[in-house]
mmCIF file with all atom_site columns, C-alpha atoms in Angstrom:
data_model
loop_
_atom_site.group_PDB
_atom_site.id
_atom_site.type_symbol
_atom_site.label_atom_id
_atom_site.label_alt_id
_atom_site.label_comp_id
_atom_site.label_asym_id
_atom_site.label_entity_id
_atom_site.label_seq_id
_atom_site.pdbx_PDB_ins_code
_atom_site.Cartn_x
_atom_site.Cartn_y
_atom_site.Cartn_z
_atom_site.occupancy
_atom_site.B_iso_or_equiv
_atom_site.pdbx_formal_charge
_atom_site.auth_seq_id
_atom_site.auth_comp_id
_atom_site.auth_asym_id
_atom_site.auth_atom_id
_atom_site.pdbx_PDB_model_num
ATOM 1   C CA . MET A 1 1   ? -154.682 40.272 3.798   1.00 0.00 ? 1   MET A CA 1
ATOM 2   C CA . THR A 1 2   ? -153.459 43.837 4.154   1.00 0.00 ? 2   THR A CA 1
ATOM 3   C CA . THR A 1 3   ? -152.187 45.848 1.208   1.00 0.00 ? 3   THR A CA 1
ATOM 4   C CA . ARG A 1 4   ? -148.410 45.592 0.827   1.00 0.00 ? 4   ARG A CA 1
ATOM 5   C CA . LEU A 1 5   ? -145.870 47.800 -0.902  1.00 0.00 ? 5   LEU A CA 1
ATOM 6   C CA . ASN A 1 6   ? -143.038 45.665 -2.375  1.00 0.00 ? 6   ASN A CA 1
ATOM 7   C CA . PRO A 1 7   ? -139.864 46.450 -4.325  1.00 0.00 ? 7   PRO A CA 1
ATOM 8   C CA . TYR A 1 8   ? -139.871 44.695 -7.714  1.00 0.00 ? 8   TYR A CA 1
ATOM 9   C CA . LEU A 1 9   ? -136.496 44.349 -9.426  1.00 0.00 ? 9   LEU A CA 1
ATOM 10  C CA . SER A 1 10  ? -135.929 43.791 -13.130 1.00 0.00 ? 10  SER A CA 1
ATOM 11  C CA . PHE A 1 11  ? -132.972 41.896 -14.553 1.00 0.00 ? 11  PHE A CA 1
ATOM 12  C CA . ARG A 1 12  ? -131.696 40.868 -17.975 1.00 0.00 ? 12  ARG A CA 1
ATOM 13  C CA . ASP A 1 13  ? -131.394 37.072 -17.892 1.00 0.00 ? 13  ASP A CA 1
ATOM 14  C CA . ASN A 1 14  ? -130.072 36.682 -14.327 1.00 0.00 ? 14  ASN A CA 1
ATOM 15  C CA . ALA A 1 15  ? -133.103 37.068 -12.047 1.00 0.00 ? 15  ALA A CA 1
ATOM 16  C CA . ARG A 1 16  ? -132.785 33.457 -10.855 1.00 0.00 ? 16  ARG A CA 1
ATOM 17  C CA . GLN A 1 17  ? -129.184 33.958 -9.735  1.00 0.00 ? 17  GLN A CA 1
ATOM 18  C CA . ALA A 1 18  ? -129.937 37.331 -8.149  1.00 0.00 ? 18  ALA A CA 1
ATOM 19  C CA . MET A 1 19  ? -132.918 36.021 -6.179  1.00 0.00 ? 19  MET A CA 1
ATOM 20  C CA . GLN A 1 20  ? -130.974 32.977 -4.995  1.00 0.00 ? 20  GLN A CA 1
ATOM 21  C CA . PHE A 1 21  ? -128.293 35.380 -3.775  1.00 0.00 ? 21  PHE A CA 1
ATOM 22  C CA . TYR A 1 22  ? -130.880 37.540 -1.954  1.00 0.00 ? 22  TYR A CA 1
ATOM 23  C CA . GLN A 1 23  ? -132.270 34.384 -0.348  1.00 0.00 ? 23  GLN A CA 1
ATOM 24  C CA . SER A 1 24  ? -128.759 33.579 0.909   1.00 0.00 ? 24  SER A CA 1
ATOM 25  C CA . VAL A 1 25  ? -128.594 37.086 2.389   1.00 0.00 ? 25  VAL A CA 1
ATOM 26  C CA . PHE A 1 26  ? -132.093 37.428 3.895   1.00 0.00 ? 26  PHE A CA 1
ATOM 27  C CA . GLY A 1 27  ? -133.209 33.795 4.284   1.00 0.00 ? 27  GLY A CA 1
ATOM 28  C CA . GLY A 1 28  ? -136.859 32.985 3.820   1.00 0.00 ? 28  GLY A CA 1
ATOM 29  C CA . ARG A 1 29  ? -138.969 31.247 1.210   1.00 0.00 ? 29  ARG A CA 1
ATOM 30  C CA . LEU A 1 30  ? -138.239 31.792 -2.493  1.00 0.00 ? 30  LEU A CA 1
ATOM 31  C CA . GLU A 1 31  ? -140.784 30.981 -5.192  1.00 0.00 ? 31  GLU A CA 1
ATOM 32  C CA . MET A 1 32  ? -139.986 31.369 -8.884  1.00 0.00 ? 32  MET A CA 1
ATOM 33  C CA . THR A 1 33  ? -142.079 30.846 -12.016 1.00 0.00 ? 33  THR A CA 1
ATOM 34  C CA . THR A 1 34  ? -140.616 30.829 -15.508 1.00 0.00 ? 34  THR A CA 1
ATOM 35  C CA . PHE A 1 35  ? -142.217 32.283 -18.616 1.00 0.00 ? 35  PHE A CA 1
ATOM 36  C CA . GLY A 1 36  ? -142.508 28.707 -19.908 1.00 0.00 ? 36  GLY A CA 1
ATOM 37  C CA . GLU A 1 37  ? -144.306 27.426 -16.795 1.00 0.00 ? 37  GLU A CA 1
ATOM 38  C CA . ALA A 1 38  ? -146.768 30.328 -16.966 1.00 0.00 ? 38  ALA A CA 1
ATOM 39  C CA . GLN A 1 39  ? -147.158 30.090 -20.754 1.00 0.00 ? 39  GLN A CA 1
ATOM 40  C CA . ALA A 1 40  ? -146.524 33.839 -20.716 1.00 0.00 ? 40  ALA A CA 1
ATOM 41  C CA . SER A 1 41  ? -144.345 34.220 -23.817 1.00 0.00 ? 41  SER A CA 1
ATOM 42  C CA . GLN A 1 42  ? -144.529 33.237 -27.457 1.00 0.00 ? 42  GLN A CA 1
ATOM 43  C CA . ASP A 1 43  ? -140.701 33.273 -27.609 1.00 0.00 ? 43  ASP A CA 1
ATOM 44  C CA . PRO A 1 44  ? -139.254 29.808 -26.795 1.00 0.00 ? 44  PRO A CA 1
ATOM 45  C CA . ALA A 1 45  ? -135.947 31.502 -25.896 1.00 0.00 ? 45  ALA A CA 1
ATOM 46  C CA . GLU A 1 46  ? -137.740 32.957 -22.840 1.00 0.00 ? 46  GLU A CA 1
ATOM 47  C CA . ASP A 1 47  ? -139.094 29.645 -21.493 1.00 0.00 ? 47  ASP A CA 1
ATOM 48  C CA . GLY A 1 48  ? -136.422 29.336 -18.784 1.00 0.00 ? 48  GLY A CA 1
ATOM 49  C CA . LYS A 1 49  ? -136.365 33.012 -17.839 1.00 0.00 ? 49  LYS A CA 1
ATOM 50  C CA . ILE A 1 50  ? -138.036 34.111 -14.615 1.00 0.00 ? 50  ILE A CA 1
ATOM 51  C CA . MET A 1 51  ? -141.462 35.659 -15.171 1.00 0.00 ? 51  MET A CA 1
ATOM 52  C CA . HIS A 1 52  ? -141.990 36.212 -11.448 1.00 0.00 ? 52  HIS A CA 1
ATOM 53  C CA . ALA A 1 53  ? -139.968 35.539 -8.307  1.00 0.00 ? 53  ALA A CA 1
ATOM 54  C CA . MET A 1 54  ? -140.925 36.334 -4.730  1.00 0.00 ? 54  MET A CA 1
ATOM 55  C CA . LEU A 1 55  ? -138.737 36.077 -1.660  1.00 0.00 ? 55  LEU A CA 1
ATOM 56  C CA . GLU A 1 56  ? -140.573 36.287 1.649   1.00 0.00 ? 56  GLU A CA 1
ATOM 57  C CA . ALA A 1 57  ? -138.236 36.542 4.625   1.00 0.00 ? 57  ALA A CA 1
ATOM 58  C CA . GLU A 1 58  ? -139.332 35.438 8.093   1.00 0.00 ? 58  GLU A CA 1
ATOM 59  C CA . ASN A 1 59  ? -139.139 39.047 9.316   1.00 0.00 ? 59  ASN A CA 1
ATOM 60  C CA . GLY A 1 60  ? -141.844 40.103 6.853   1.00 0.00 ? 60  GLY A CA 1
ATOM 61  C CA . MET A 1 61  ? -139.638 41.592 4.134   1.00 0.00 ? 61  MET A CA 1
ATOM 62  C CA . THR A 1 62  ? -140.731 40.761 0.600   1.00 0.00 ? 62  THR A CA 1
ATOM 63  C CA . LEU A 1 63  ? -138.641 41.195 -2.522  1.00 0.00 ? 63  LEU A CA 1
ATOM 64  C CA . MET A 1 64  ? -139.944 40.457 -6.017  1.00 0.00 ? 64  MET A CA 1
ATOM 65  C CA . ALA A 1 65  ? -138.156 40.250 -9.358  1.00 0.00 ? 65  ALA A CA 1
ATOM 66  C CA . SER A 1 66  ? -138.313 39.088 -12.957 1.00 0.00 ? 66  SER A CA 1
ATOM 67  C CA . ASP A 1 67  ? -136.260 38.864 -16.115 1.00 0.00 ? 67  ASP A CA 1
ATOM 68  C CA . THR A 1 68  ? -137.103 41.564 -18.645 1.00 0.00 ? 68  THR A CA 1
ATOM 69  C CA . PRO A 1 69  ? -138.669 39.953 -21.739 1.00 0.00 ? 69  PRO A CA 1
ATOM 70  C CA . ASN A 1 70  ? -136.581 40.097 -24.923 1.00 0.00 ? 70  ASN A CA 1
ATOM 71  C CA . SER A 1 71  ? -139.202 42.360 -26.518 1.00 0.00 ? 71  SER A CA 1
ATOM 72  C CA . MET A 1 72  ? -138.853 45.009 -23.793 1.00 0.00 ? 72  MET A CA 1
ATOM 73  C CA . GLU A 1 73  ? -136.050 47.517 -23.504 1.00 0.00 ? 73  GLU A CA 1
ATOM 74  C CA . TYR A 1 74  ? -133.772 47.090 -20.512 1.00 0.00 ? 74  TYR A CA 1
ATOM 75  C CA . LEU A 1 75  ? -131.936 50.152 -19.292 1.00 0.00 ? 75  LEU A CA 1
ATOM 76  C CA . SER A 1 76  ? -129.598 50.128 -16.337 1.00 0.00 ? 76  SER A CA 1
ATOM 77  C CA . GLY A 1 77  ? -131.229 52.218 -13.640 1.00 0.00 ? 77  GLY A CA 1
ATOM 78  C CA . SER A 1 78  ? -134.740 51.130 -14.641 1.00 0.00 ? 78  SER A CA 1
ATOM 79  C CA . GLN A 1 79  ? -134.587 47.867 -12.722 1.00 0.00 ? 79  GLN A CA 1
ATOM 80  C CA . ILE A 1 80  ? -137.263 48.679 -10.151 1.00 0.00 ? 80  ILE A CA 1
ATOM 81  C CA . SER A 1 81  ? -141.035 48.824 -10.232 1.00 0.00 ? 81  SER A CA 1
ATOM 82  C CA . ILE A 1 82  ? -143.404 49.123 -7.292  1.00 0.00 ? 82  ILE A CA 1
ATOM 83  C CA . SER A 1 83  ? -145.864 46.320 -6.636  1.00 0.00 ? 83  SER A CA 1
ATOM 84  C CA . LEU A 1 84  ? -149.122 46.704 -4.733  1.00 0.00 ? 84  LEU A CA 1
ATOM 85  C CA . SER A 1 85  ? -150.841 43.456 -3.807  1.00 0.00 ? 85  SER A CA 1
ATOM 86  C CA . GLY A 1 86  ? -153.605 42.257 -1.562  1.00 0.00 ? 86  GLY A CA 1
ATOM 87  C CA . ASP A 1 87  ? -157.216 41.140 -1.621  1.00 0.00 ? 87  ASP A CA 1
ATOM 88  C CA . ASN A 1 88  ? -159.008 44.465 -1.097  1.00 0.00 ? 88  ASN A CA 1
ATOM 89  C CA . GLU A 1 89  ? -160.274 44.892 -4.645  1.00 0.00 ? 89  GLU A CA 1
ATOM 90  C CA . ALA A 1 90  ? -161.863 48.321 -4.178  1.00 0.00 ? 90  ALA A CA 1
ATOM 91  C CA . GLU A 1 91  ? -158.755 49.765 -2.545  1.00 0.00 ? 91  GLU A CA 1
ATOM 92  C CA . LEU A 1 92  ? -156.351 48.343 -5.128  1.00 0.00 ? 92  LEU A CA 1
ATOM 93  C CA . ARG A 1 93  ? -158.535 49.307 -8.111  1.00 0.00 ? 93  ARG A CA 1
ATOM 94  C CA . GLY A 1 94  ? -158.663 52.834 -6.706  1.00 0.00 ? 94  GLY A CA 1
ATOM 95  C CA . TYR A 1 95  ? -154.871 52.984 -6.445  1.00 0.00 ? 95  TYR A CA 1
ATOM 96  C CA . TYR A 1 96  ? -154.488 51.668 -10.003 1.00 0.00 ? 96  TYR A CA 1
ATOM 97  C CA . GLN A 1 97  ? -156.935 54.183 -11.448 1.00 0.00 ? 97  GLN A CA 1
ATOM 98  C CA . LYS A 1 98  ? -155.267 57.112 -9.667  1.00 0.00 ? 98  LYS A CA 1
ATOM 99  C CA . LEU A 1 99  ? -151.764 55.993 -10.645 1.00 0.00 ? 99  LEU A CA 1
ATOM 100 C CA . ALA A 1 100 ? -152.746 55.496 -14.305 1.00 0.00 ? 100 ALA A CA 1
ATOM 101 C CA . ASN A 1 101 ? -154.460 58.903 -14.482 1.00 0.00 ? 101 ASN A CA 1
ATOM 102 C CA . GLY A 1 102 ? -152.128 61.083 -16.541 1.00 0.00 ? 102 GLY A CA 1
ATOM 103 C CA . GLY A 1 103 ? -149.795 58.133 -17.080 1.00 0.00 ? 103 GLY A CA 1
ATOM 104 C CA . THR A 1 104 ? -149.662 55.134 -19.402 1.00 0.00 ? 104 THR A CA 1
ATOM 105 C CA . VAL A 1 105 ? -151.479 51.813 -19.037 1.00 0.00 ? 105 VAL A CA 1
ATOM 106 C CA . ILE A 1 106 ? -149.075 48.970 -19.829 1.00 0.00 ? 106 ILE A CA 1
ATOM 107 C CA . GLU A 1 107 ? -151.439 46.119 -18.890 1.00 0.00 ? 107 GLU A CA 1
ATOM 108 C CA . PRO A 1 108 ? -155.108 46.811 -18.139 1.00 0.00 ? 108 PRO A CA 1
ATOM 109 C CA . LEU A 1 109 ? -156.375 45.619 -14.775 1.00 0.00 ? 109 LEU A CA 1
ATOM 110 C CA . GLU A 1 110 ? -157.912 42.249 -15.697 1.00 0.00 ? 110 GLU A CA 1
ATOM 111 C CA . LYS A 1 111 ? -157.789 38.535 -14.941 1.00 0.00 ? 111 LYS A CA 1
ATOM 112 C CA . ALA A 1 112 ? -154.259 37.132 -15.335 1.00 0.00 ? 112 ALA A CA 1
ATOM 113 C CA . PRO A 1 113 ? -153.168 33.602 -16.317 1.00 0.00 ? 113 PRO A CA 1
ATOM 114 C CA . TRP A 1 114 ? -152.452 32.809 -12.645 1.00 0.00 ? 114 TRP A CA 1
ATOM 115 C CA . GLY A 1 115 ? -156.052 33.600 -11.666 1.00 0.00 ? 115 GLY A CA 1
ATOM 116 C CA . ASP A 1 116 ? -155.679 36.958 -9.915  1.00 0.00 ? 116 ASP A CA 1
ATOM 117 C CA . ILE A 1 117 ? -156.559 40.362 -11.327 1.00 0.00 ? 117 ILE A CA 1
ATOM 118 C CA . PHE A 1 118 ? -153.405 42.132 -12.511 1.00 0.00 ? 118 PHE A CA 1
ATOM 119 C CA . GLY A 1 119 ? -152.479 45.392 -14.207 1.00 0.00 ? 119 GLY A CA 1
ATOM 120 C CA . MET A 1 120 ? -149.411 47.525 -14.882 1.00 0.00 ? 120 MET A CA 1
ATOM 121 C CA . CYS A 1 121 ? -149.105 51.235 -15.488 1.00 0.00 ? 121 CYS A CA 1
ATOM 122 C CA . THR A 1 122 ? -146.467 53.926 -15.554 1.00 0.00 ? 122 THR A CA 1
ATOM 123 C CA . ASP A 1 123 ? -147.464 56.995 -13.581 1.00 0.00 ? 123 ASP A CA 1
ATOM 124 C CA . ARG A 1 124 ? -146.999 60.562 -14.822 1.00 0.00 ? 124 ARG A CA 1
ATOM 125 C CA . PHE A 1 125 ? -143.580 60.664 -13.168 1.00 0.00 ? 125 PHE A CA 1
ATOM 126 C CA . GLY A 1 126 ? -142.261 57.598 -14.998 1.00 0.00 ? 126 GLY A CA 1
ATOM 127 C CA . ILE A 1 127 ? -142.600 55.088 -12.129 1.00 0.00 ? 127 ILE A CA 1
ATOM 128 C CA . THR A 1 128 ? -143.947 51.660 -13.104 1.00 0.00 ? 128 THR A CA 1
ATOM 129 C CA . TRP A 1 129 ? -146.583 50.150 -10.808 1.00 0.00 ? 129 TRP A CA 1
ATOM 130 C CA . LEU A 1 130 ? -147.795 46.539 -10.718 1.00 0.00 ? 130 LEU A CA 1
ATOM 131 C CA . VAL A 1 131 ? -151.174 45.911 -9.065  1.00 0.00 ? 131 VAL A CA 1
ATOM 132 C CA . ASN A 1 132 ? -152.266 42.370 -8.168  1.00 0.00 ? 132 ASN A CA 1
ATOM 133 C CA . ILE A 1 133 ? -155.640 41.596 -6.568  1.00 0.00 ? 133 ILE A CA 1
ATOM 134 C CA . ALA A 1 134 ? -155.534 38.102 -5.072  1.00 0.00 ? 134 ALA A CA 1
ATOM 135 C CA . GLY A 1 135 ? -158.243 35.489 -4.884  1.00 0.00 ? 135 GLY A CA 1
ATOM 136 C CA . GLN A 1 136 ? -160.619 36.867 -7.453  1.00 0.00 ? 136 GLN A CA 1
ATOM 137 C CA . SER A 1 137 ? -162.790 34.789 -9.740  1.00 0.00 ? 137 SER A CA 1
ATOM 138 C CA . GLN A 1 138 ? -164.491 36.141 -12.800 1.00 0.00 ? 138 GLN A CA 1
#
């Protein structure tokens, strides 16, 4: 798998509706996981919210999104993060380390509940990056 650069949109409680709309625009396969399904929140009010959605169009376009957790601030204009994903662990770890240098680590790069290695950081310019290394076992 090659490394991909994907837009990642953030919403406040309407990621499901937005992604279904984008699917109607671009076509393709839409997968969505709620916070409840992933056991990713202690707040029962978040169980039905989208923790992660991915739309893969037949032409190769990929769009990802999630609902912003209740505990995180949501500001209009801050709805996008950049996601790097693939299976080249050395390459992706290198990107993460360089992006986090001088920035802020939000989630350390470590095994996630879905089995991949995942981390989040905000770079020194205020851009949030999500790094996911697929197919890893620890």
